[in-house]
C-alpha cells in the first residue's frame, strides 16, 4: 500500500481544503515519509504518539511498524475521516480528538505503555512548534526531579544520580528549517536562542533531513527540516533550580541586544535589582557587559545557583 496515493485519494474523496489555522500542510513525498520513519527508528517494541495525523499518511506507516500508535488530532473533520478510513485497518491504532497542548502525556505513557518511555513522531503544525516541543521537554523528560535528586545526593556525599522518570525516549519531528537551525545551534552560535539551551539541556539533537516546500500540499512558504531529539537521562549540567535557570535564559534572549546585566535586571519574570545581578555576574566570573548568547549552558546553571541564594 502506498500511503501517499491513499492520501491523494482521501483529498479527492472528501474535497479536503487544508485549514491554515491548524497549520495543515499534508506530506506528499514518499522519500521524505521514509526519512522521518527511518529517523524515528520505530519497531514493534515501541509505543508511538503521533501529533497531528492529518489524513493519516504517516499514521499508516507507523501503525505497520510500531507496537501501538496513538494519534492526537485537533481537527474534528479529519478525526472523522481517520476513524472511518484508517482506524478500521489496524488493531493497534487509536485516535484522540483534541489539542496536544492539553493532553497529559505522562498519563498517556502510563495508561498505554505501562509508564515506559514512548516515542513521539510528527509533522508538526508550524504555528505552535516551539510550545509543543517545550511542553514535551519540560513535562516529560523527568530531568527536573532527577536533577533535584542528584543535587540532594551530592549534599549527602553520594555520587549516585537518581534517574529517571523520563517518559519520552525520542521526539522525531518535521519543523520549519529556521527553528531546526536554532535547535541544532550550539550555545554561543550566532543563531542560537532560548530554545537552543532547552534542547541541549534535555536532549541530544540530530538533523535527519532538509525538506523543500514542494514535498507538501499545500506548499508552505518556508523550508522544513526533520530533526530527532534523543531525550537525555542525565542533563549535561546540574541545577537545583531549573525554573530559575530557564527564567534567566528567557530574560537573556527576550532582549538579546541588551547586556546580560540589563536584560536580567529588566526582566518582569525575575525580581532582581541591578546591583544583585551585577554581584552575581561578578561572582560567576562573567563580564556584566556580555550578551546572553555568549554564555554556555553551564554559565547559566552557575548563575542560577548563585542567584537562588539572593
Ligand atoms: N501528519 C500529517 C501529514 O504529515 O501530512 C499532517 C501534518 S500538518 C503539518 C499538522 C497537523 O496537526 C494537522 O493535521 C493539524 O490539523 C494538526 N494540528 C494542529 N494543531 C494541533 C494541535 N494543537 N493538537 C493536535 N493536532 C494539531
XYZ file of C-alpha atoms and ligand atoms in Angstrom:
337
model
C 0.000 0.000 0.000
C 1.294 3.444 -0.898
C 0.411 5.886 1.874
C 0.872 8.945 -0.338
C -1.516 7.696 -3.090
C -4.053 6.835 -0.395
C -3.756 10.388 0.953
C -4.402 11.863 -2.518
C -7.474 9.608 -2.794
C -8.794 10.946 0.518
C -8.138 14.550 -0.551
C -10.305 13.926 -3.670
C -12.956 11.820 -1.970
C -13.599 14.339 0.823
C -12.722 17.503 -1.179
C -10.225 18.453 1.510
C -9.127 22.068 1.796
C -6.228 22.414 4.195
C -7.047 24.616 7.194
C -4.455 27.321 7.651
C -5.468 27.977 11.241
C -4.439 24.413 12.130
C -1.157 24.650 10.214
C -2.194 21.962 7.734
C 0.429 21.109 5.108
C -0.002 17.485 4.131
C 3.107 15.490 3.332
C 3.050 14.212 -0.256
C 6.604 12.979 -0.831
C 7.260 9.252 -0.259
C 11.035 9.718 0.225
C 10.523 12.272 2.980
C 7.978 9.969 4.607
C 10.600 7.178 4.619
C 13.209 9.540 6.064
C 11.009 10.553 9.006
C 10.054 6.977 9.794
C 13.677 5.769 9.491
C 14.920 8.638 11.662
C 12.347 7.751 14.325
C 13.674 4.154 14.333
C 10.255 2.723 15.166
C 9.928 -1.013 15.857
C 7.262 -3.388 17.197
C 8.621 -2.743 20.700
C 7.556 0.883 20.537
C 4.529 2.862 21.568
C 4.301 5.913 19.317
C 2.441 9.145 19.997
C 1.773 10.947 16.726
C 0.864 14.640 16.906
C -1.452 15.888 14.140
C -2.005 12.789 11.948
C -3.889 14.867 9.359
C -5.092 12.428 6.693
C -3.118 9.596 8.243
C -0.223 9.412 5.770
C 2.446 8.813 8.404
C -0.041 7.146 10.718
C -0.482 4.193 8.348
C 3.265 3.505 8.180
C 3.652 3.975 11.929
C 0.805 1.526 12.622
C 2.537 -1.026 10.399
C 5.926 -0.625 12.098
C 5.122 0.143 15.757
C 3.622 -1.972 18.520
C 0.928 0.589 19.196
C 0.090 4.080 17.948
C -1.973 6.852 19.495
C -2.572 9.926 17.324
C -3.890 13.253 18.638
C -5.652 15.456 16.049
C -7.341 18.792 16.733
C -9.451 18.989 13.544
C -12.769 17.228 14.111
C -13.384 16.697 10.372
C -10.061 14.926 9.944
C -10.699 12.787 13.038
C -13.958 11.706 11.453
C -12.183 10.689 8.216
C -9.420 8.882 10.135
C -11.998 6.960 12.199
C -13.809 5.836 9.049
C -10.947 5.188 6.681
C -7.835 4.284 8.657
C -8.606 3.127 12.195
C -10.548 0.047 10.955
C -7.445 -1.098 9.017
C -5.277 -1.515 12.132
C -5.896 -3.093 15.509
C -3.048 -1.147 17.156
C -4.198 2.373 16.314
C -6.309 4.865 18.262
C -7.157 8.475 17.547
C -7.896 11.131 20.168
C -9.635 14.323 19.078
C -8.019 17.241 20.886
C -5.253 19.760 21.331
C -1.883 18.152 22.052
C -1.064 21.008 24.437
C -3.998 19.965 26.615
C -3.101 16.263 26.787
C -1.426 14.716 29.799
C 1.384 12.893 28.012
C 2.631 11.332 31.242
C -0.821 9.821 31.825
C -0.831 8.567 28.212
C 2.520 6.811 28.736
C 1.215 5.306 31.987
C -2.056 4.120 30.513
C -0.865 2.882 27.124
C 2.720 1.840 27.789
C 2.847 0.930 31.487
C 4.826 4.101 32.181
C 7.674 3.059 29.895
C 9.204 5.746 27.647
C 7.355 6.420 24.409
C 8.423 7.794 21.025
C 6.873 10.963 19.634
C 6.690 11.393 15.854
C 5.083 14.289 13.975
C 4.931 16.584 11.031
C 4.247 19.473 13.392
C 1.820 22.332 12.791
C 4.289 25.198 12.410
C 2.201 27.804 14.246
C 2.831 26.055 17.564
C 6.107 24.176 17.005
C 8.022 25.781 19.875
C 5.260 25.496 22.534
C 4.766 21.810 21.660
C 8.476 20.984 21.844
C 8.946 22.950 25.073
C 5.918 21.319 26.686
C 7.171 17.850 25.773
C 10.686 18.573 27.011
C 9.691 20.253 30.272
C 6.909 17.940 31.338
C 8.124 14.624 30.017
C 11.867 14.420 30.286
C 11.830 13.700 34.007
C 15.022 15.686 34.407
C 13.608 18.162 36.908
C 13.212 15.537 39.546
C 16.436 13.737 38.669
C 18.377 16.984 38.894
C 16.963 17.774 42.282
C 17.769 14.252 43.371
C 21.311 14.424 42.048
C 21.942 17.721 43.805
C 20.479 16.264 47.012
C 22.654 13.193 46.563
C 25.761 15.383 46.291
C 24.850 17.082 49.532
C 24.753 13.719 51.245
C 28.130 12.725 49.754
C 26.654 10.179 47.380
C 27.743 10.071 43.732
C 24.609 8.214 42.650
C 22.429 10.129 40.271
C 18.830 9.142 40.755
C 17.152 8.639 37.403
C 14.832 8.739 35.697
C 11.201 9.496 35.322
C 11.768 10.177 31.633
C 8.610 9.267 29.778
C 9.726 10.197 26.272
C 12.632 8.376 24.664
C 12.825 10.404 21.469
C 10.992 13.102 19.531
C 11.267 12.959 15.733
C 9.615 15.924 14.081
C 9.320 17.978 10.935
C 9.712 21.664 11.814
C 10.470 24.890 9.946
C 14.130 24.911 8.900
C 14.686 28.179 10.760
C 13.506 26.585 14.025
C 15.590 23.462 13.340
C 18.649 25.696 12.853
C 18.046 27.234 16.291
C 17.548 23.814 17.848
C 20.739 22.462 16.298
C 22.880 25.532 17.050
C 25.495 25.228 19.752
C 25.064 27.636 22.670
C 27.138 30.664 21.670
C 26.456 30.326 17.882
C 25.009 33.359 16.145
C 21.616 31.711 15.508
C 21.186 30.280 18.984
C 18.115 31.219 21.023
C 16.460 30.295 24.306
C 15.257 27.044 22.712
C 18.876 26.063 21.901
C 19.632 25.861 25.627
C 16.462 23.899 26.389
C 17.219 21.430 23.596
C 20.775 20.945 24.845
C 19.679 20.619 28.463
C 17.067 17.954 27.796
C 18.248 16.164 24.669
C 20.794 15.344 22.025
C 19.570 16.728 18.693
C 20.265 15.327 15.191
C 19.363 16.613 11.751
C 17.757 13.827 9.703
C 16.788 15.704 6.511
C 16.152 19.065 4.921
C 12.839 19.224 3.092
C 11.799 21.708 0.358
C 8.270 23.215 0.173
C 7.244 21.099 -2.862
C 7.027 17.994 -0.639
C 3.728 19.230 0.871
C 0.208 20.078 -0.249
C -0.388 22.976 0.036
C 3.218 24.187 -0.207
C 4.360 26.056 2.900
C 6.196 29.373 2.419
C 9.217 28.081 4.311
C 11.705 25.241 4.027
C 11.492 22.447 6.590
C 13.793 20.001 8.376
C 13.337 16.686 10.126
C 15.090 16.517 13.458
C 15.372 13.823 16.067
C 15.832 14.648 19.742
C 17.097 11.814 21.903
C 15.931 12.639 25.410
C 18.783 12.529 27.920
C 18.566 10.552 31.110
C 21.037 12.921 32.743
C 21.333 16.591 31.905
C 24.784 17.883 30.900
C 24.698 20.436 33.761
C 23.292 20.211 37.249
C 20.988 22.814 38.677
C 18.942 22.809 41.829
C 16.600 25.429 40.372
C 15.724 24.569 36.786
C 12.883 27.123 36.763
C 15.217 29.971 37.694
C 17.823 28.824 35.150
C 15.241 28.938 32.337
C 13.907 32.318 33.519
C 17.461 33.655 33.205
C 17.816 32.132 29.733
C 14.483 33.599 28.598
C 15.437 37.008 30.037
C 18.776 36.955 28.199
C 17.138 36.164 24.847
C 13.996 38.260 25.137
C 16.243 41.327 24.995
C 19.199 39.856 23.195
C 20.684 43.197 22.108
C 20.993 44.299 25.733
C 23.840 43.407 28.027
C 23.160 40.452 30.294
C 23.129 42.817 33.278
C 20.340 44.941 31.774
C 18.392 42.036 30.275
C 18.218 40.147 33.597
C 17.586 43.151 35.831
C 14.812 44.423 33.466
C 13.044 41.059 33.313
C 9.465 41.074 34.615
C 9.774 37.335 35.331
C 12.661 37.934 37.745
C 12.577 40.275 40.710
C 16.258 41.182 40.858
C 17.904 44.576 41.304
C 20.758 45.742 39.109
C 23.249 45.517 41.966
C 22.183 41.958 42.831
C 22.614 40.887 39.207
C 25.921 42.719 38.927
C 27.267 40.993 42.072
C 26.084 37.587 40.851
C 27.702 38.064 37.430
C 30.987 39.028 39.076
C 30.786 36.001 41.405
C 30.157 33.769 38.359
C 33.216 35.232 36.637
C 31.092 36.832 33.876
C 31.523 40.287 32.395
C 28.289 42.285 33.113
C 28.558 43.762 29.594
C 28.445 40.322 27.958
C 25.379 39.345 25.865
C 23.406 36.237 26.774
C 24.200 34.453 23.518
C 27.860 34.206 24.559
C 27.032 32.081 27.622
C 27.214 28.315 27.786
C 24.557 26.194 29.471
C 26.942 25.708 32.353
C 27.335 29.527 32.737
C 23.543 29.821 33.085
C 23.411 26.983 35.603
C 26.219 28.555 37.701
C 24.443 31.894 37.616
C 21.170 30.329 38.734
C 22.936 28.599 41.647
C 24.356 31.954 42.770
C 21.131 33.923 42.294
C 18.874 31.428 44.038
C 20.569 32.353 47.302
C 19.940 36.105 46.871
N 0.688 14.416 9.724
C 0.024 14.984 8.554
C 0.968 14.907 7.370
O 2.165 14.737 7.598
O 0.501 15.057 6.255
C -0.443 16.414 8.798
C 0.635 17.385 9.219
S 0.074 19.066 9.321
C 1.604 19.931 9.133
C -0.229 19.333 11.059
C -1.399 18.560 11.644
O -1.526 18.895 13.023
C -2.747 18.881 11.012
O -3.460 17.688 10.800
C -3.451 19.748 12.057
O -4.851 19.693 11.999
C -2.880 19.154 13.339
N -2.884 20.077 14.497
C -2.768 21.424 14.507
N -2.758 21.916 15.745
C -2.866 20.844 16.580
C -2.918 20.695 17.998
N -2.832 21.764 18.808
N -3.048 19.455 18.516
C -3.140 18.365 17.701
N -3.094 18.447 16.349
C -2.946 19.662 15.791
